[in-house]
Short mmCIF file of C-alpha atoms in Angstrom, two decimals:
data_model
loop_
_atom_site.label_atom_id
_atom_site.label_comp_id
_atom_site.label_asym_id
_atom_site.label_seq_id
_atom_site.Cartn_x
_atom_site.Cartn_y
_atom_site.Cartn_z
CA UNK A 1241 79.84 156.57 79.74
CA UNK A 1242 78.71 153.47 81.65
CA UNK A 1243 75.23 152.92 83.09
CA UNK A 1244 74.09 150.87 86.09
CA UNK A 1245 70.59 150.35 87.49
CA UNK A 1246 69.90 149.57 91.16
CA UNK A 1247 66.47 148.23 92.15
CA UNK A 1248 65.17 149.11 95.60
CA UNK A 1249 63.34 146.25 97.33
CA UNK A 1250 61.43 146.31 100.64
CA UNK A 1251 62.17 150.02 100.97
CA UNK A 1252 59.83 152.94 101.56
CA UNK A 1253 60.70 155.26 98.67
CA UNK A 1254 59.65 158.39 100.58
CA UNK A 1255 61.85 157.53 103.57
CA UNK A 1256 64.81 156.40 101.48
CA UNK A 1257 64.80 158.96 98.65
CA UNK A 1258 63.59 161.85 100.81
CA UNK A 1259 60.98 164.49 99.99
CA UNK A 1260 61.10 165.30 96.27
CA UNK A 1261 64.12 162.94 95.90
CA UNK A 1262 66.20 165.26 98.06
CA UNK A 1263 68.57 162.48 99.23
CA UNK A 1264 69.37 161.41 95.66
CA UNK A 1265 70.01 165.01 94.59
CA UNK A 1266 72.37 165.44 97.53
CA UNK A 1267 74.26 162.29 96.55
CA UNK A 1268 74.42 163.40 92.90
CA UNK A 1269 75.87 166.78 93.97
CA UNK A 1270 78.84 164.94 95.50
CA UNK A 1271 79.66 163.41 92.08
CA UNK A 1272 79.19 166.25 89.56
CA UNK A 1273 80.72 164.23 86.71
CA UNK A 1274 77.96 161.63 86.84
CA UNK A 1275 74.17 161.38 86.73
CA UNK A 1276 71.92 159.76 89.32
CA UNK A 1277 68.28 159.45 88.27
CA UNK A 1278 65.46 157.99 90.36
CA UNK A 1279 62.38 156.52 88.68
CA UNK A 1280 59.99 154.53 90.80
CA UNK A 1281 61.96 151.91 92.71
CA UNK A 1282 64.92 152.08 90.30
CA UNK A 1283 68.00 154.28 90.59
CA UNK A 1284 69.99 154.77 87.37
CA UNK A 1285 73.65 155.76 87.62
CA UNK A 1286 75.60 157.08 84.61
CA UNK A 1287 79.30 157.97 84.59
CA UNK A 1288 82.82 156.59 84.47
CA UNK A 1289 83.35 153.06 85.82
CA UNK A 1290 85.39 154.02 88.97
CA UNK A 1291 82.83 156.68 89.94
CA UNK A 1292 79.91 154.31 89.40
CA UNK A 1293 81.61 151.75 91.63
CA UNK A 1294 81.95 154.32 94.43
CA UNK A 1295 78.32 155.47 94.09
CA UNK A 1296 77.18 151.85 94.09
CA UNK A 1297 79.11 151.20 97.34
CA UNK A 1298 77.53 154.26 98.98
CA UNK A 1299 74.01 153.28 97.89
CA UNK A 1300 74.54 149.72 99.16
CA UNK A 1301 75.66 151.12 102.52
CA UNK A 1302 72.67 153.48 102.61
CA UNK A 1303 70.29 150.58 101.93
CA UNK A 1304 71.82 148.60 104.82
CA UNK A 1305 71.55 151.70 107.03
CA UNK A 1306 67.89 152.11 106.09
CA UNK A 1307 67.05 148.49 106.92
CA UNK A 1308 68.71 148.93 110.31
CA UNK A 1309 67.41 152.39 111.28
CA UNK A 1310 64.40 153.00 109.00
CA UNK A 1311 65.41 156.40 107.65
CA UNK A 1312 68.06 158.32 105.71
CA UNK A 1313 69.03 161.89 106.66
CA UNK A 1314 71.30 164.56 105.15
CA UNK A 1315 73.88 163.86 107.86
CA UNK A 1316 73.92 160.13 107.08
CA UNK A 1317 74.54 160.78 103.38
CA UNK A 1318 77.39 163.19 104.15
CA UNK A 1319 79.02 160.65 106.49
CA UNK A 1320 78.88 157.84 103.93
CA UNK A 1321 80.17 160.09 101.14
CA UNK A 1322 83.07 161.25 103.36
CA UNK A 1323 83.87 157.67 104.34
CA UNK A 1324 83.93 156.63 100.66
CA UNK A 1325 86.29 159.52 99.82
CA UNK A 1326 88.69 158.56 102.62
CA UNK A 1327 88.72 154.91 101.56
CA UNK A 1328 89.34 155.87 97.93
CA UNK A 1329 92.39 157.94 98.93
CA UNK A 1330 93.72 155.12 101.09
CA UNK A 1331 93.35 152.62 98.24
CA UNK A 1332 95.27 154.95 95.89
CA UNK A 1333 98.08 155.29 98.44
CA UNK A 1334 98.13 151.56 99.12
CA UNK A 1335 98.57 150.65 95.45
CA UNK A 1336 101.77 152.70 95.29
CA UNK A 1337 103.20 151.52 98.62
CA UNK A 1338 105.30 148.50 99.65
CA UNK A 1339 103.43 145.22 100.03
CA UNK A 1340 104.38 144.85 103.69
CA UNK A 1341 102.29 147.85 104.77
CA UNK A 1342 99.28 146.64 106.76
CA UNK A 1343 97.38 149.92 106.89
CA UNK A 1344 97.97 153.68 106.98
CA UNK A 1345 97.34 155.44 110.28
CA UNK A 1346 94.91 158.27 110.96
CA UNK A 1347 97.73 160.81 110.53
CA UNK A 1348 99.26 159.16 107.48
CA UNK A 1349 101.79 157.02 109.31
CA UNK A 1350 102.69 153.58 108.01
CA UNK A 1351 101.71 150.59 110.15
CA UNK A 1352 103.54 147.39 109.31
CA UNK A 1353 105.26 144.42 110.93
CA UNK A 1354 108.52 145.40 112.62
CA UNK A 1355 109.89 141.96 113.56
CA UNK A 1356 109.99 138.55 111.84
CA UNK A 1357 107.45 137.11 114.28
CA UNK A 1358 105.08 140.01 113.71
CA UNK A 1359 105.32 139.28 109.98
CA UNK A 1360 104.64 135.60 110.75
CA UNK A 1361 101.50 136.74 112.57
CA UNK A 1362 100.37 138.77 109.54
CA UNK A 1363 100.99 135.81 107.22
CA UNK A 1364 99.18 133.40 109.54
CA UNK A 1365 96.06 135.60 109.66
CA UNK A 1366 95.99 135.83 105.87
CA UNK A 1367 96.32 132.05 105.58
CA UNK A 1368 94.11 130.81 108.45
CA UNK A 1369 90.60 131.69 109.60
CA UNK A 1370 91.64 131.22 113.26
CA UNK A 1371 95.00 132.32 114.66
CA UNK A 1372 96.38 132.25 118.20
CA UNK A 1373 99.01 134.93 118.94
CA UNK A 1374 101.03 134.32 122.11
CA UNK A 1375 103.74 136.39 123.70
CA UNK A 1376 104.77 138.77 126.47
CA UNK A 1377 103.71 142.39 126.88
CA UNK A 1378 104.97 144.87 124.31
CA UNK A 1379 105.30 142.48 121.37
CA UNK A 1380 102.58 144.23 119.36
CA UNK A 1381 99.96 141.46 119.48
CA UNK A 1382 97.02 143.79 120.02
CA UNK A 1383 98.27 146.57 117.74
CA UNK A 1384 99.03 144.30 114.79
CA UNK A 1385 95.71 142.48 115.27
CA UNK A 1386 93.71 145.72 115.24
CA UNK A 1387 95.62 146.89 112.15
CA UNK A 1388 94.75 143.64 110.35
CA UNK A 1389 91.10 144.06 111.33
CA UNK A 1390 91.02 147.65 110.04
CA UNK A 1391 92.65 146.57 106.77
CA UNK A 1392 90.08 143.79 106.28
CA UNK A 1393 87.26 146.28 106.83
CA UNK A 1394 88.69 148.87 104.45
CA UNK A 1395 89.30 146.25 101.76
CA UNK A 1396 85.65 145.10 102.05
CA UNK A 1397 86.80 141.62 103.11
CA UNK A 1398 84.46 141.86 106.12
CA UNK A 1399 81.47 144.01 106.99
CA UNK A 1400 82.34 144.68 110.60
CA UNK A 1401 84.98 144.42 113.32
CA UNK A 1402 84.19 142.85 116.70
CA UNK A 1403 86.79 143.21 119.45
CA UNK A 1404 86.37 141.69 122.90
CA UNK A 1405 88.22 141.24 126.18
CA UNK A 1406 87.38 139.43 129.40
CA UNK A 1407 86.70 141.93 132.16
CA UNK A 1408 89.21 140.79 134.79
CA UNK A 1409 90.99 143.09 137.23
CA UNK A 1410 94.79 142.85 137.17
CA UNK A 1411 95.47 141.65 140.69
CA UNK A 1412 93.53 144.38 142.49
CA UNK A 1413 89.94 145.02 143.41
CA UNK A 1414 88.57 148.30 142.06
CA UNK A 1415 85.31 147.97 143.94
CA UNK A 1416 82.16 149.71 142.72
CA UNK A 1417 82.57 151.72 139.52
CA UNK A 1418 80.08 154.54 138.84
CA UNK A 1419 78.26 155.10 135.55
CA UNK A 1420 76.38 152.97 133.03
CA UNK A 1421 77.63 149.67 131.63
CA UNK A 1422 79.74 151.32 128.92
CA UNK A 1423 81.47 153.57 131.45
CA UNK A 1424 82.15 150.60 133.72
CA UNK A 1425 83.85 148.43 131.08
CA UNK A 1426 85.57 151.10 128.95
CA UNK A 1427 88.68 151.23 131.20
CA UNK A 1428 89.30 147.54 130.52
CA UNK A 1429 88.99 148.14 126.76
CA UNK A 1430 91.12 151.29 126.63
CA UNK A 1431 94.08 149.65 124.81
CA UNK A 1432 91.72 148.71 121.97
CA UNK A 1433 90.43 152.27 121.65
CA UNK A 1434 94.01 153.60 121.64
CA UNK A 1435 94.96 151.33 118.74
CA UNK A 1436 91.83 152.18 116.74
CA UNK A 1437 92.34 155.92 117.26
CA UNK A 1438 95.83 155.58 115.78
CA UNK A 1439 94.42 154.03 112.61
CA UNK A 1440 91.03 155.66 112.00
CA UNK A 1441 90.17 159.40 112.14
CA UNK A 1442 88.05 160.31 115.16
CA UNK A 1443 84.90 161.27 113.23
CA UNK A 1444 85.05 158.17 111.07
CA UNK A 1445 85.64 155.94 114.11
CA UNK A 1446 82.60 157.45 115.82
CA UNK A 1447 80.57 156.83 112.67
CA UNK A 1448 81.69 153.19 112.58
CA UNK A 1449 80.82 152.70 116.25
CA UNK A 1450 77.45 154.46 116.03
CA UNK A 1451 76.49 152.22 113.11
CA UNK A 1452 77.78 149.02 114.77
CA UNK A 1453 80.42 148.55 112.06
CA UNK A 1454 83.02 148.42 114.84
CA UNK A 1455 81.92 146.81 118.10
CA UNK A 1456 84.02 146.74 121.26
CA UNK A 1457 82.44 144.72 124.04
CA UNK A 1458 83.21 142.50 127.05
CA UNK A 1459 83.48 138.78 126.37
CA UNK A 1460 80.25 138.06 128.25
CA UNK A 1461 78.33 139.91 125.51
CA UNK A 1462 79.38 137.31 122.91
CA UNK A 1463 77.20 134.51 124.31
CA UNK A 1464 74.41 133.46 121.97
CA UNK A 1465 75.75 135.35 118.94
CA UNK A 1466 76.91 134.02 115.57
CA UNK A 1467 79.86 136.11 114.43
CA UNK A 1468 79.76 136.02 110.63
CA UNK A 1469 81.28 138.17 107.88
CA UNK A 1470 83.38 139.89 110.54
CA UNK A 1471 86.94 140.19 111.79
CA UNK A 1472 86.74 139.07 115.41
CA UNK A 1473 89.53 139.66 117.94
CA UNK A 1474 89.68 138.29 121.48
CA UNK A 1475 92.42 140.05 123.44
CA UNK A 1476 93.88 139.06 126.84
CA UNK A 1477 92.59 135.52 126.31
CA UNK A 1478 94.78 134.17 129.14
CA UNK A 1479 92.14 135.61 131.50
CA UNK A 1480 89.29 133.53 130.07
CA UNK A 1481 87.96 130.43 131.76
CA UNK A 1482 87.78 127.20 129.70
CA UNK A 1483 84.01 127.57 129.28
CA UNK A 1484 84.33 131.21 128.20
CA UNK A 1485 86.92 130.50 125.53
CA UNK A 1486 84.98 127.51 124.22
CA UNK A 1487 81.88 129.72 124.04
CA UNK A 1488 83.81 132.37 122.09
CA UNK A 1489 85.39 129.96 119.60
CA UNK A 1490 82.04 128.31 118.86
CA UNK A 1491 80.55 131.71 117.89
CA UNK A 1492 82.65 131.64 114.70
CA UNK A 1493 80.55 131.98 111.53
CA UNK A 1494 81.43 130.57 108.07
CA UNK A 1495 82.78 133.91 106.77
CA UNK A 1496 84.60 135.10 109.89
CA UNK A 1497 88.27 135.76 110.54
CA UNK A 1498 89.16 135.20 114.21
CA UNK A 1499 92.23 136.06 116.28
CA UNK A 1500 92.92 135.07 119.89
CA UNK A 1501 95.72 136.90 121.71
CA UNK A 1502 97.22 136.05 125.08
CA UNK A 1503 100.19 136.18 127.41
CA UNK A 1504 100.90 133.10 129.51
CA UNK A 1505 102.91 135.14 132.03
CA UNK A 1506 100.09 137.56 132.97
CA UNK A 1507 97.16 135.43 134.10
CA UNK A 1508 94.94 137.46 136.46
CA UNK A 1509 92.41 134.71 137.21
CA UNK A 1510 91.96 133.39 140.78
CA UNK A 1511 94.74 130.98 141.78
CA UNK A 1512 92.62 127.82 141.55
CA UNK A 1513 90.99 128.81 138.22
CA UNK A 1514 92.50 127.23 135.08
CA UNK A 1515 93.15 129.51 132.10
CA UNK A 1516 91.00 128.72 129.11
CA UNK A 1517 93.81 129.78 126.78
CA UNK A 1518 96.28 127.22 128.16
CA UNK A 1519 93.68 124.47 127.89
CA UNK A 1520 92.74 125.46 124.33
CA UNK A 1521 96.36 125.43 123.19
CA UNK A 1522 96.65 121.84 124.38
CA UNK A 1523 93.31 120.71 122.92
CA UNK A 1524 93.60 122.45 119.51
CA UNK A 1525 97.31 122.00 118.79
CA UNK A 1526 96.71 119.30 116.15
CA UNK A 1527 93.65 120.85 114.46
CA UNK A 1528 94.33 121.78 110.83
CA UNK A 1529 93.49 125.29 109.69
CA UNK A 1530 94.46 126.96 112.99
CA UNK A 1531 97.58 129.12 113.10
CA UNK A 1532 99.80 129.45 116.18
CA UNK A 1533 102.36 132.26 116.40
CA UNK A 1534 104.68 132.47 119.41
CA UNK A 1535 106.38 135.77 120.15
CA UNK A 1536 109.28 136.42 122.52
CA UNK A 1537 111.20 139.24 124.15
CA UNK A 1538 112.97 139.77 120.81
CA UNK A 1539 109.69 141.11 119.43
CA UNK A 1540 109.19 143.78 122.10
CA UNK A 1541 108.74 147.14 120.37
CA UNK A 1542 108.19 149.33 123.43
CA UNK A 1543 110.91 150.96 125.54
CA UNK A 1544 114.19 149.03 125.48
CA UNK A 1545 113.82 148.35 129.22
CA UNK A 1546 110.64 146.36 128.58
CA UNK A 1547 112.70 143.77 126.73
CA UNK A 1548 115.16 143.56 129.62
CA UNK A 1549 112.28 143.26 132.11
CA UNK A 1550 110.78 140.36 130.15
CA UNK A 1551 114.18 138.63 130.02
CA UNK A 1552 114.65 139.10 133.78
CA UNK A 1553 111.25 137.60 134.60
CA UNK A 1554 111.90 134.68 132.24
CA UNK A 1555 115.15 133.91 134.06
CA UNK A 1556 113.41 134.15 137.42
CA UNK A 1557 110.61 131.79 136.31
CA UNK A 1558 113.15 129.29 134.97
CA UNK A 1559 115.03 129.34 138.30
CA UNK A 1560 111.80 128.82 140.26
CA UNK A 1561 110.81 125.86 138.10
CA UNK A 1562 114.26 124.30 138.50
CA UNK A 1563 114.12 124.65 142.28
CA UNK A 1564 110.67 123.04 142.41
CA UNK A 1565 111.83 120.17 140.20
CA UNK A 1566 114.82 119.48 142.47
CA UNK A 1567 112.84 119.71 145.71
CA UNK A 1568 112.76 116.24 147.43
CA UNK A 1569 109.40 114.53 147.59
CA UNK A 1570 108.29 113.61 151.08
CA UNK A 1571 107.72 109.87 151.46
CA UNK A 1572 104.29 108.82 152.71
CA UNK A 1573 104.44 106.73 155.89
CA UNK A 1574 101.09 105.81 157.44
CA UNK A 1575 100.72 105.70 161.21
CA UNK A 1576 100.89 102.23 162.82
CA UNK A 1577 97.32 102.65 164.07
CA UNK A 1578 96.11 102.87 160.50
CA UNK A 1579 98.09 99.99 158.92
CA UNK A 1580 94.95 97.92 158.74
CA UNK A 1581 92.96 100.78 157.18
CA UNK A 1582 94.83 102.09 154.13
CA UNK A 1583 91.79 104.16 153.13
CA UNK A 1584 92.04 106.28 156.28
CA UNK A 1585 93.87 109.59 156.25
CA UNK A 1586 97.24 109.36 158.09
CA UNK A 1587 96.18 112.23 160.34
CA UNK A 1588 92.85 110.61 161.30
CA UNK A 1589 92.36 109.68 164.97
CA UNK A 1590 92.62 105.87 165.60
CA UNK A 1591 89.37 104.02 166.13
CA UNK A 1592 88.49 102.67 169.60
CA UNK A 1593 88.55 98.86 169.40
CA UNK A 1594 87.20 98.48 172.95
CA UNK A 1595 90.58 98.11 174.64
CA UNK A 1596 91.03 101.80 175.27
CA UNK A 1597 89.93 102.91 178.74
CA UNK A 1598 86.84 105.03 178.91
CA UNK A 1599 86.87 108.42 180.63
CA UNK A 1600 86.19 108.23 184.36
CA UNK A 1601 82.83 109.53 185.58
CA UNK A 1602 83.87 111.24 188.79
CA UNK A 1603 80.28 112.05 189.76
CA UNK A 1604 79.46 108.32 190.10
CA UNK A 1605 82.48 107.74 192.30
CA UNK A 1606 81.18 110.20 194.83
#
């Protein structure tokens, strides 16, 4: 039997341990093969090494919860114990599964890369702290990114997941939306919720969100923050302005893993507004330590027609660019009146040099 002692610092023992050490007794009941003893500000754990490790993780999480919320309740302990049990089962399954599995879904399904470029994206994220994923709709950019974020959280590589999107309407004005801020922006973030719900059970996902372990927020909420010890994903980055994307990239903390996803063909910004993603790709292309993964129609994993649609639009865009390239350029020929003033616009009215006749004042002639 192994023993470990945890010392509580800057913690109110009554609020943390509960009346008559009720919280510790509840935690001990969840691990009948071990002993958890509280004496003063020390908690002694006795048991087998794997069980002690799990209890230690739960107590560490409870201490963080206390520092954030100031109290520990029966419900909180049950949630953390349940979360630890789920993670333990997932780790057991993962050790006996193929190495290419990213994570197991909420219903036990396997989530892994389905195309070579998706696997390149997985490898790039493991190798680099910042990765740009580019490609058309349906190539799995968002889904694979969320899966990698969930895996990092479950493997204790990060303490939280932060997922953001710019709130830009796709070519239509929705007008006034009722409700509070969350209700206004949730429709824009729905694809993120869909992916998370596929990978994390509903109750556990709610627990993560309530405790700010998983944050989903508009890009504007990132200003002023330092994103550290977190897996950070910016989706739909083609709809960021240059200043927005620069702001986001400079939030990156020393222990962060960052992904930026975008689709060059679906920019919903105003016509005269430059995409921050396109500018960043040009500026950062030679910076070491940044991964760039380009996906194509071959990586589309939705309905087979989506791939054909992407191909058709690519052909159309190529034809349009060719026609514009072959269009003759109109030669500039200034008006004779402006030969002596090359700085004047060719459509400007000629100046009166005194030789032009003035308008007749008919009233004086009378």
